[in-house]
PDB file of C-alpha atoms in Angstrom:
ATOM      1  CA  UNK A 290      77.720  47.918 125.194  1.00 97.00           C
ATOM      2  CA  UNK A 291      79.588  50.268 122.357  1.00 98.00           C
ATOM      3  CA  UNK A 292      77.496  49.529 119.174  1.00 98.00           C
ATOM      4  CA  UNK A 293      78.373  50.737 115.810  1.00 98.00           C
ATOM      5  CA  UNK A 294      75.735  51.076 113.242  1.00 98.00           C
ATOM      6  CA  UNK A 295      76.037  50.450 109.796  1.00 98.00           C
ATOM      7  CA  UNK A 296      74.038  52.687 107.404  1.00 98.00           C
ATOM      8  CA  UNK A 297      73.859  53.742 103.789  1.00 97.00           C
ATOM      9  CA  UNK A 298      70.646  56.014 103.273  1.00 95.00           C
ATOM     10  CA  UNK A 299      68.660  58.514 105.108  1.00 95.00           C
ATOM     11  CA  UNK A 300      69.087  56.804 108.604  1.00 96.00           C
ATOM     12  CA  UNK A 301      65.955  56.986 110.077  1.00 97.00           C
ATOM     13  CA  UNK A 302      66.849  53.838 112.275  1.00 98.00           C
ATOM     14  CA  UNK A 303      70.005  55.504 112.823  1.00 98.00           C
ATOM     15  CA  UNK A 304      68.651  58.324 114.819  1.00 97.00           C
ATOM     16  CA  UNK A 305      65.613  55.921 116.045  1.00 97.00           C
ATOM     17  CA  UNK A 306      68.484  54.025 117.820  1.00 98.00           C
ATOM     18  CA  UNK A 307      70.874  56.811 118.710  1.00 98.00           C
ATOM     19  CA  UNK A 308      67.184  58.332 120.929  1.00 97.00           C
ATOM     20  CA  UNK A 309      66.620  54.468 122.356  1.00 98.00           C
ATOM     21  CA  UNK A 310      70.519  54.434 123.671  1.00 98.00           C
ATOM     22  CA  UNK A 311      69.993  57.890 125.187  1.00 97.00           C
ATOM     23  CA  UNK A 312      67.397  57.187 127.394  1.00 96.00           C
ATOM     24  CA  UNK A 313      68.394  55.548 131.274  1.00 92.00           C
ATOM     25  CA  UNK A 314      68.296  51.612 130.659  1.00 92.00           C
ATOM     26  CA  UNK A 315      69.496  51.140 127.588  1.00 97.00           C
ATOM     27  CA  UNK A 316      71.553  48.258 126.737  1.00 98.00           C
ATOM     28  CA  UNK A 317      73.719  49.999 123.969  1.00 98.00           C
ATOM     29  CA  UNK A 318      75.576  52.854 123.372  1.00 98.00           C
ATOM     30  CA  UNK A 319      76.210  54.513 119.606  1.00 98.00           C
ATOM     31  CA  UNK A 320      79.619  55.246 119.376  1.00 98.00           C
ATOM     32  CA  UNK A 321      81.025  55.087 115.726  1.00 98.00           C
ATOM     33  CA  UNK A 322      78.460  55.272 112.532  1.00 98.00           C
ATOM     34  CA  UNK A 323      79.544  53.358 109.475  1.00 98.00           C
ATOM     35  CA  UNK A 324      78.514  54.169 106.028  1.00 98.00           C
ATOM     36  CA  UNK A 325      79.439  52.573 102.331  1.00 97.00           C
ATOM     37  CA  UNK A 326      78.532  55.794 100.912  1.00 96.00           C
ATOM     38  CA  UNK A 327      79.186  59.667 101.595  1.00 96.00           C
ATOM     39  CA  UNK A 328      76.149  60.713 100.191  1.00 96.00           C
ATOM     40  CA  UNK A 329      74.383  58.638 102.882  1.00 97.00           C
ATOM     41  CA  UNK A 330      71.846  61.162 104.576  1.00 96.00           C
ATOM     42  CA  UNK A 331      71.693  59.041 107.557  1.00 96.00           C
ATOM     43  CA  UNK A 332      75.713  60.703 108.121  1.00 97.00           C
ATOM     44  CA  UNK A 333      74.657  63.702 109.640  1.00 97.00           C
ATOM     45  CA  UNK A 334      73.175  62.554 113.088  1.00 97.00           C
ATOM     46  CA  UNK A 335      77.211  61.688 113.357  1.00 96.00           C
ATOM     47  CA  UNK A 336      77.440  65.401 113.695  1.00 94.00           C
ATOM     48  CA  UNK A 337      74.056  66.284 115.791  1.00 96.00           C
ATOM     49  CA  UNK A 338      75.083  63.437 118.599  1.00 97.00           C
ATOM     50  CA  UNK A 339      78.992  63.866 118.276  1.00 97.00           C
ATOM     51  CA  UNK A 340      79.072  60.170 117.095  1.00 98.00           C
ATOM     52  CA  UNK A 341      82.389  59.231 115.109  1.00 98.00           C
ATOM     53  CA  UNK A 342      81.890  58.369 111.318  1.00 98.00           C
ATOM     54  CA  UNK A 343      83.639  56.191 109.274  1.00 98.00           C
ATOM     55  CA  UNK A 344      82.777  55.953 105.199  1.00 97.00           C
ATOM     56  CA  UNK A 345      84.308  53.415 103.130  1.00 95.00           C
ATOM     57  CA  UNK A 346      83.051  52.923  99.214  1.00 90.00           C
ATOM     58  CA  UNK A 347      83.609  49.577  99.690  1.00 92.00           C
ATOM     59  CA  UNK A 348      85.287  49.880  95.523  1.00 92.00           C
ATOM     60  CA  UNK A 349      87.697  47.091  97.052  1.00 95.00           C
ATOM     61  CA  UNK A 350      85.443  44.888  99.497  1.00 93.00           C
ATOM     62  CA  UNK A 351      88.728  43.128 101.714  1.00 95.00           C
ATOM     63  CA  UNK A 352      90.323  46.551 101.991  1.00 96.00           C
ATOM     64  CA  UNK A 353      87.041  48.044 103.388  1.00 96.00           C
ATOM     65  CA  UNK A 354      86.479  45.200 105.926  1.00 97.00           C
ATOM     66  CA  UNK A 355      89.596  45.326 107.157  1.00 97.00           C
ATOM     67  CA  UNK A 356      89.966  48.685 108.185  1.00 97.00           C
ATOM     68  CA  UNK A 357      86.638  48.472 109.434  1.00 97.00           C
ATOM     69  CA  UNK A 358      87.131  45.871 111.738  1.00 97.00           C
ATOM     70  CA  UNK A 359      90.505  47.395 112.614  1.00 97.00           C
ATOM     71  CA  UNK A 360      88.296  50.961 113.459  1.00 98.00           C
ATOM     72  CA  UNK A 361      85.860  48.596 115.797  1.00 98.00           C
ATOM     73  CA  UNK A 362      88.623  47.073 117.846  1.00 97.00           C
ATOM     74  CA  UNK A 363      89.761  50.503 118.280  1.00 97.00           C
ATOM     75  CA  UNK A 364      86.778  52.186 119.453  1.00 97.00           C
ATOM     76  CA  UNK A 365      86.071  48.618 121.436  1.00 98.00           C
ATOM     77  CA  UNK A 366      83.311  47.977 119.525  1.00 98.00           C
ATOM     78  CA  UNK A 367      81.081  44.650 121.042  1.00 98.00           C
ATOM     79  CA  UNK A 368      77.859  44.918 119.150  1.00 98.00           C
ATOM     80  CA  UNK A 369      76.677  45.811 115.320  1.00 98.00           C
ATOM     81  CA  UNK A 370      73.572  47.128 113.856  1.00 98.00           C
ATOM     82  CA  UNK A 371      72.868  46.745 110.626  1.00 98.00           C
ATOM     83  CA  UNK A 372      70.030  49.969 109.699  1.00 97.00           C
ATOM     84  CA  UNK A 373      69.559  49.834 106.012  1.00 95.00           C
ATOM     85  CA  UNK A 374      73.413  48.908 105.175  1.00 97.00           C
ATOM     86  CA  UNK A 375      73.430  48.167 101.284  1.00 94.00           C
ATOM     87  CA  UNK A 376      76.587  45.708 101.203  1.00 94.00           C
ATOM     88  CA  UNK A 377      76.750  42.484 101.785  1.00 93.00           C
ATOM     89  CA  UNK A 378      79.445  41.645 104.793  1.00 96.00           C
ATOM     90  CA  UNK A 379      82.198  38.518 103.818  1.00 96.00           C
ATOM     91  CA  UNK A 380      81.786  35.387 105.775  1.00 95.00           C
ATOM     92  CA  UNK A 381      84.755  36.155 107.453  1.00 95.00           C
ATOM     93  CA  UNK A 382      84.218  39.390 108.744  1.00 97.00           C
ATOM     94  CA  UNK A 383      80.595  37.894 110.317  1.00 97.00           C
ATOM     95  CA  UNK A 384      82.704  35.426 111.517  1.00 95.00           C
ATOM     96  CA  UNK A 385      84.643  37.644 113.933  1.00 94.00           C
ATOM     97  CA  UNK A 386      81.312  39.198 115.202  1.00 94.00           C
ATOM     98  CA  UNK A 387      79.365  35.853 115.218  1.00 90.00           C
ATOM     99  CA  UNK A 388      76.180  36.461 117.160  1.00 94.00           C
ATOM    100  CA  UNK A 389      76.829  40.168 117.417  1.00 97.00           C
ATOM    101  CA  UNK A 390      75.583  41.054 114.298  1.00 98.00           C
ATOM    102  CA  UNK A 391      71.903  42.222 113.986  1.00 98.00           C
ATOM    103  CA  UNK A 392      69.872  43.334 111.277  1.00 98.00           C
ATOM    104  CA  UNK A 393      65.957  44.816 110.812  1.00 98.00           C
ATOM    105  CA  UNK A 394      64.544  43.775 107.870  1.00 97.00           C
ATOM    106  CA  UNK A 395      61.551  45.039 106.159  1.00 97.00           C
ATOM    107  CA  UNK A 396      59.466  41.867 105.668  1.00 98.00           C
ATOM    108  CA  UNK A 397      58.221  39.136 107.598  1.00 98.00           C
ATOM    109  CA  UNK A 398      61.160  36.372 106.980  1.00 97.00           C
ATOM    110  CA  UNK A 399      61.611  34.152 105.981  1.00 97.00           C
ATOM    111  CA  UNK A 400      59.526  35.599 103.723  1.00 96.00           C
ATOM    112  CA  UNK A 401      61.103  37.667 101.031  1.00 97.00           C
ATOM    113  CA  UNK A 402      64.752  38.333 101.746  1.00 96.00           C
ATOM    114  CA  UNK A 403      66.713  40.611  99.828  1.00 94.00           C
ATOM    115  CA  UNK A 404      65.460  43.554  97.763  1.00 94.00           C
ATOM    116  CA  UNK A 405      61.899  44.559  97.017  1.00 96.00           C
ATOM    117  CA  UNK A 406      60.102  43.413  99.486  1.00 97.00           C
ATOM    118  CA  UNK A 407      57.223  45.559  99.510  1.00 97.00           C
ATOM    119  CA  UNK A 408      56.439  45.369  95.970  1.00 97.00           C
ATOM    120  CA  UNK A 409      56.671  41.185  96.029  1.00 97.00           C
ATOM    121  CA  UNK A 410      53.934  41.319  99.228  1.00 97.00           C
ATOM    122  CA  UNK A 411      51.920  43.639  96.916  1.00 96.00           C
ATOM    123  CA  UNK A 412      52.331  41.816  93.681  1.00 96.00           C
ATOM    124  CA  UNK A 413      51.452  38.263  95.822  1.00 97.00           C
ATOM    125  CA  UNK A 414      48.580  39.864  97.180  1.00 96.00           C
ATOM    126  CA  UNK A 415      49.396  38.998 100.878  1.00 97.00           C
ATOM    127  CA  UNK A 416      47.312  40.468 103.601  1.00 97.00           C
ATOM    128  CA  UNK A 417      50.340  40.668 106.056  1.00 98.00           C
ATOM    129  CA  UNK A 418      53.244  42.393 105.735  1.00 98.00           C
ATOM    130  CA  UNK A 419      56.112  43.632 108.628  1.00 98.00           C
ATOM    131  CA  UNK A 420      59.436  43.509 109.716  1.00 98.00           C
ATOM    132  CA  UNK A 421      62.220  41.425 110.935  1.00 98.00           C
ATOM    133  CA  UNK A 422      65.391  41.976 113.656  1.00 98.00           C
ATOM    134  CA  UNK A 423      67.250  39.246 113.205  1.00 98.00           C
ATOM    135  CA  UNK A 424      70.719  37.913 113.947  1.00 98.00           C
ATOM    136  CA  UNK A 425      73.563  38.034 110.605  1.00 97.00           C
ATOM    137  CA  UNK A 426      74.840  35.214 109.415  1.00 95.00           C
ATOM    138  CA  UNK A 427      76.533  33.972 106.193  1.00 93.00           C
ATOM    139  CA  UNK A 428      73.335  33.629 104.501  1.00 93.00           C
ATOM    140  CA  UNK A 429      71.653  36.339 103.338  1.00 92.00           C
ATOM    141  CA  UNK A 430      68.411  37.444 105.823  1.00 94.00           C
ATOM    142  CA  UNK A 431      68.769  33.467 107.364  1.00 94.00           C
ATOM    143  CA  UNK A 432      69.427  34.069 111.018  1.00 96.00           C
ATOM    144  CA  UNK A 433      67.493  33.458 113.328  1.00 97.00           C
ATOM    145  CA  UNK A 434      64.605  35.879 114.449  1.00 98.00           C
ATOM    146  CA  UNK A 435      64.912  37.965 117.221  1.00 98.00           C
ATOM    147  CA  UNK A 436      61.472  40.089 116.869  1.00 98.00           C
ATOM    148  CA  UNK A 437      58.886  40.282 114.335  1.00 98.00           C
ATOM    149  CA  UNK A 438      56.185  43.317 113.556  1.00 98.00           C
ATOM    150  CA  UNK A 439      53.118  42.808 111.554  1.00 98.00           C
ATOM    151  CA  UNK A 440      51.443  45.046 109.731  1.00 98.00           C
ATOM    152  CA  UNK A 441      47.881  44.552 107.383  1.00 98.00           C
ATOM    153  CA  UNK A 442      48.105  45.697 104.004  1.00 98.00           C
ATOM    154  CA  UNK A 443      45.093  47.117 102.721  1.00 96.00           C
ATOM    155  CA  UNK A 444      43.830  47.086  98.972  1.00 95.00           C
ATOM    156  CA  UNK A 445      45.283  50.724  98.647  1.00 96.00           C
ATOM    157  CA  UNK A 446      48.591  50.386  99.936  1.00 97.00           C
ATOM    158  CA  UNK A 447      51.570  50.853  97.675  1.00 97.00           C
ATOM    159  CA  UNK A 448      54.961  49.697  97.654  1.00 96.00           C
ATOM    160  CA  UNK A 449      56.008  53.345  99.133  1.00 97.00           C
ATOM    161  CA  UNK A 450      52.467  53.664 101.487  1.00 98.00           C
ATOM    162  CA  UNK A 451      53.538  50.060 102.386  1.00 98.00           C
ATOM    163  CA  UNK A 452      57.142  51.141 103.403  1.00 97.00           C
ATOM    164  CA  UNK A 453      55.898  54.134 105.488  1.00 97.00           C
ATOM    165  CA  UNK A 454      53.607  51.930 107.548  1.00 97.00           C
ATOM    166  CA  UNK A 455      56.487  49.524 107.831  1.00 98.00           C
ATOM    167  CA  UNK A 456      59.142  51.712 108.982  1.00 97.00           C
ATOM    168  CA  UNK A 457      57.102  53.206 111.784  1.00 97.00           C
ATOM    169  CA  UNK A 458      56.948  49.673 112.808  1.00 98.00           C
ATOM    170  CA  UNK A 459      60.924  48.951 112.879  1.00 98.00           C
ATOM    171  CA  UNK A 460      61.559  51.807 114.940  1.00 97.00           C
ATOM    172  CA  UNK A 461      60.094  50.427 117.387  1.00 97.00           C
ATOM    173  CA  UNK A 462      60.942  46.840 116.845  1.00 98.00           C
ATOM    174  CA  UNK A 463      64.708  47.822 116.432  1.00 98.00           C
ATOM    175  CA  UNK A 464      64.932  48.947 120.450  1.00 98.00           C
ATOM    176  CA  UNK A 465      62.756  46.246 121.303  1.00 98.00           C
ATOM    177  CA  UNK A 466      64.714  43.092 120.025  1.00 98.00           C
ATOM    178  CA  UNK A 467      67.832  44.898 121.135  1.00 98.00           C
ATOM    179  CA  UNK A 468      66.122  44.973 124.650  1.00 97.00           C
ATOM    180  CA  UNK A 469      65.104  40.959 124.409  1.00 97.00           C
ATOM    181  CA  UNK A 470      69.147  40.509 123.634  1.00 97.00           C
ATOM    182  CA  UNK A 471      70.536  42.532 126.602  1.00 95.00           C
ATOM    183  CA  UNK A 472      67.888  41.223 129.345  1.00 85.00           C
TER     184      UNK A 472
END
């Protein structure tokens, strides 16, 4: 299934997902990278795989969606992956890829959606923390759950120790939830 991924930092989950669709029963294929930024790290494994990249600021949100969706239906795009994409889509451009949207999320939803995350399971002293792959829909982090990682947070951790022991855990929840999808 062509799958575009939407990024906008160093794209670990990028490249985590561009290995999964490599390998001989994978679901997806990575076939255009989008970005709201240039600076976005995440932009070179476009390069390194010969994946096609699209950036868009995203200065003028309607312009930006619309020749994004027109780039997907020209590259056939079927499927979407959210990887650490700092914009917020419009209702109607979820709309046209209802159920075909997914995102990873770095906390146990419903949990603490939005920003932060790390520090608010810190600062609330919770003994669990994880991540999330769930499906996009007009509401912010509300779809429903596809796959969920936990992960124990110990009295040392730190927001950043806490996001290193949670990213480890989306890369390989990501592949995972796309598998549950697809079979």
């Amino acid at each position: 299934i062509k799958t575009a991924v939407f990024i906008s930092g160093t794209g670990s989950n990028l490249k985590n997902l561009i290995k999964f669709s490599k390998i001989k029963n994978s679901p997806i294929s990575i076939d255009l990278i989008i970005s709201n930024t240039s600076k976005a790290k995440g932009l070179s494994f476009a390069n390194q795989f010969s994946i096609k990249k699209y950036v868009s600021s995203f200065k003028n949100h309607k312009t930006a969606e619309t020749k994004i969706l027109n780039l997907l239906k020209k590259e056939n795009i079927k499927f979407i992956c959210l990887a650490g994409f700092m914009r917020i889509l419009s209702r109607s451009f979820i709309k046209k890829f209802r159920g075909k949207i997914i995102n990873i999320h770095p906390s146990l939803l419903p949990k603490y959606k939005g920003l932060d995350t790390h520090i608010k399971a810190i600062q609330n002293k919770d003994k669990l923390a994880g991540c999330t792959v769930h499906l996009v829909t007009t509401k912010l982090d509300s779809g429903k759950i596809i796959l969920q990682k936990v992960v124990k947070i110990s009295k040392k951790d730190t927001s950043t120790s806490l996001a290193k022991k949670v990213l480890k855990q989306e890369h390989k929840l990501y592949p995972a939830a796309i598998k549950k999808i697809f079979n």
